[in-house]
Amino acid sequence: DEITDGSSISVEEMPQSEIKDSLIEGVIDIGVAFSNTLNNDVCSSIAHCSTLLVEKLGVVFSSEYFSEDSTSLSKHFLEETPLVLLNSNYALRVQIDQYCLNHGINPNVKIFLLSLIKFFANLMP
């Protein structure tokens, strides 16, 4: 949308791997990325990198899949429960895969999403 001074704003969804190149090439002016995936090499080629916040990633399930009697997720539970995850082009997915690898978990991924925006747009009437 155009702003009153003639500038415009566009919101794009892209894999984190494309953000660095898009910034360097001048395709985008600002990018939001997971700070733990930004190393010195990446930040040195971009004008400025700042951590905005540090947030823990949580897993949520309906009561159909997880009873209130349980206090923690088990490896077996995560391997047996069907999951919908972003594809591996997304930093969030890379973090989930790394967690599973570190804990010997083989997740039961049934659907790989290419885009959250497109996924939620298809849910809306």
Short mmCIF file of C-alpha atoms in Angstrom, two decimals:
data_model
loop_
_atom_site.label_atom_id
_atom_site.label_comp_id
_atom_site.label_asym_id
_atom_site.label_seq_id
_atom_site.Cartn_x
_atom_site.Cartn_y
_atom_site.Cartn_z
CA ASP A 1 0.00 0.00 0.00
CA GLU A 2 1.15 3.52 -0.72
CA ILE A 3 1.99 5.76 2.21
CA THR A 4 1.17 9.50 2.05
CA ASP A 5 4.74 10.53 1.11
CA GLY A 6 4.79 8.28 -1.97
CA SER A 7 6.63 5.40 -0.27
CA SER A 8 5.12 1.96 -0.26
CA ILE A 9 5.12 -1.04 2.02
CA SER A 10 5.04 -4.61 0.83
CA VAL A 11 5.05 -7.66 3.09
CA GLU A 12 6.70 -10.73 1.62
CA GLU A 13 7.06 -14.22 3.05
CA MET A 14 10.27 -15.97 2.11
CA PRO A 15 12.60 -18.60 3.46
CA GLN A 16 15.24 -17.15 5.75
CA SER A 17 17.94 -18.27 3.35
CA GLU A 18 16.62 -15.74 0.81
CA ILE A 19 16.50 -12.79 3.23
CA LYS A 20 20.27 -12.18 3.24
CA ASP A 21 20.56 -12.18 -0.55
CA SER A 22 17.46 -10.01 -0.93
CA LEU A 23 18.90 -7.44 1.48
CA ILE A 24 22.29 -7.40 -0.25
CA GLU A 25 20.71 -7.11 -3.71
CA GLY A 26 18.37 -4.30 -2.58
CA VAL A 27 15.23 -6.32 -3.27
CA ILE A 28 14.07 -5.70 0.32
CA ASP A 29 15.02 -3.04 2.87
CA ILE A 30 14.18 -4.87 6.10
CA GLY A 31 14.03 -8.55 7.00
CA VAL A 32 12.97 -10.45 10.09
CA ALA A 33 14.88 -13.65 10.81
CA PHE A 34 15.63 -15.97 13.70
CA SER A 35 18.68 -14.47 15.40
CA ASN A 36 20.23 -17.82 16.34
CA THR A 37 20.62 -18.61 12.63
CA LEU A 38 22.42 -15.33 11.90
CA ASN A 39 26.15 -15.81 12.22
CA ASN A 40 28.95 -13.24 11.98
CA ASP A 41 29.44 -14.03 8.29
CA VAL A 42 25.81 -13.23 7.50
CA CYS A 43 25.70 -10.09 9.65
CA SER A 44 29.00 -8.73 8.27
CA SER A 45 27.51 -8.63 4.76
CA ILE A 46 24.41 -6.76 5.94
CA ALA A 47 24.45 -3.18 7.24
CA HIS A 48 22.97 -4.01 10.65
CA CYS A 49 21.72 -7.03 12.64
CA SER A 50 19.88 -6.65 15.95
CA THR A 51 18.15 -9.22 18.13
CA LEU A 52 14.60 -8.04 18.77
CA LEU A 53 13.59 -10.77 21.21
CA VAL A 54 14.44 -14.26 22.36
CA GLU A 55 11.47 -16.57 22.46
CA LYS A 56 10.96 -20.22 23.35
CA LEU A 57 9.16 -22.41 20.86
CA GLY A 58 6.20 -24.33 22.26
CA VAL A 59 4.13 -27.23 21.03
CA VAL A 60 0.36 -27.15 21.47
CA PHE A 61 -2.13 -29.98 21.04
CA SER A 62 -5.85 -30.40 21.49
CA SER A 63 -7.09 -32.50 24.40
CA GLU A 64 -7.88 -35.23 21.84
CA TYR A 65 -4.14 -35.85 21.46
CA PHE A 66 -2.78 -34.93 24.86
CA SER A 67 -4.41 -35.62 28.21
CA GLU A 68 -4.28 -33.21 31.15
CA ASP A 69 -2.79 -36.03 33.23
CA SER A 70 0.43 -35.82 31.22
CA THR A 71 3.06 -33.38 32.43
CA SER A 72 5.49 -33.62 29.52
CA LEU A 73 5.74 -34.81 25.94
CA SER A 74 7.40 -38.14 25.37
CA LYS A 75 9.54 -39.14 22.43
CA HIS A 76 7.00 -41.87 21.62
CA PHE A 77 4.15 -39.35 21.63
CA LEU A 78 5.96 -37.01 19.22
CA GLU A 79 6.84 -39.88 16.91
CA GLU A 80 3.30 -41.26 16.84
CA THR A 81 1.32 -38.00 16.51
CA PRO A 82 0.73 -36.82 12.92
CA LEU A 83 2.29 -33.38 12.39
CA VAL A 84 1.99 -30.53 9.89
CA LEU A 85 5.25 -28.59 9.54
CA LEU A 86 6.76 -25.96 7.28
CA ASN A 87 9.17 -27.29 4.68
CA SER A 88 12.89 -27.25 5.39
CA ASN A 89 13.45 -23.90 3.61
CA TYR A 90 12.21 -22.16 6.77
CA ALA A 91 14.45 -21.45 9.77
CA LEU A 92 11.69 -22.51 12.15
CA ARG A 93 11.62 -25.94 10.51
CA VAL A 94 15.41 -26.17 10.71
CA GLN A 95 15.19 -25.49 14.45
CA ILE A 96 12.51 -28.15 14.91
CA ASP A 97 14.56 -30.67 12.91
CA GLN A 98 17.66 -29.88 14.98
CA TYR A 99 15.72 -30.37 18.23
CA CYS A 100 14.40 -33.73 17.01
CA LEU A 101 17.86 -34.82 15.87
CA ASN A 102 19.41 -33.82 19.20
CA HIS A 103 16.78 -35.82 21.10
CA GLY A 104 16.62 -38.87 18.79
CA ILE A 105 13.06 -38.08 17.71
CA ASN A 106 11.77 -39.15 14.30
CA PRO A 107 8.68 -36.91 13.85
CA ASN A 108 5.63 -38.26 12.04
CA VAL A 109 5.28 -35.42 9.49
CA LYS A 110 2.20 -35.92 7.33
CA ILE A 111 2.06 -32.55 5.55
CA PHE A 112 4.82 -30.11 4.57
CA LEU A 113 3.64 -26.52 4.18
CA LEU A 114 5.24 -24.21 1.65
CA SER A 115 3.72 -21.08 3.19
CA LEU A 116 1.81 -20.19 6.34
CA ILE A 117 0.14 -17.25 4.60
CA LYS A 118 -1.23 -19.48 1.82
CA PHE A 119 -2.23 -22.17 4.32
CA PHE A 120 -4.29 -19.77 6.45
CA ALA A 121 -5.70 -17.99 3.39
CA ASN A 122 -7.13 -21.34 2.21
CA LEU A 123 -8.86 -21.81 5.59
CA MET A 124 -10.71 -18.50 5.33
CA PRO A 125 -14.07 -18.43 3.52
#
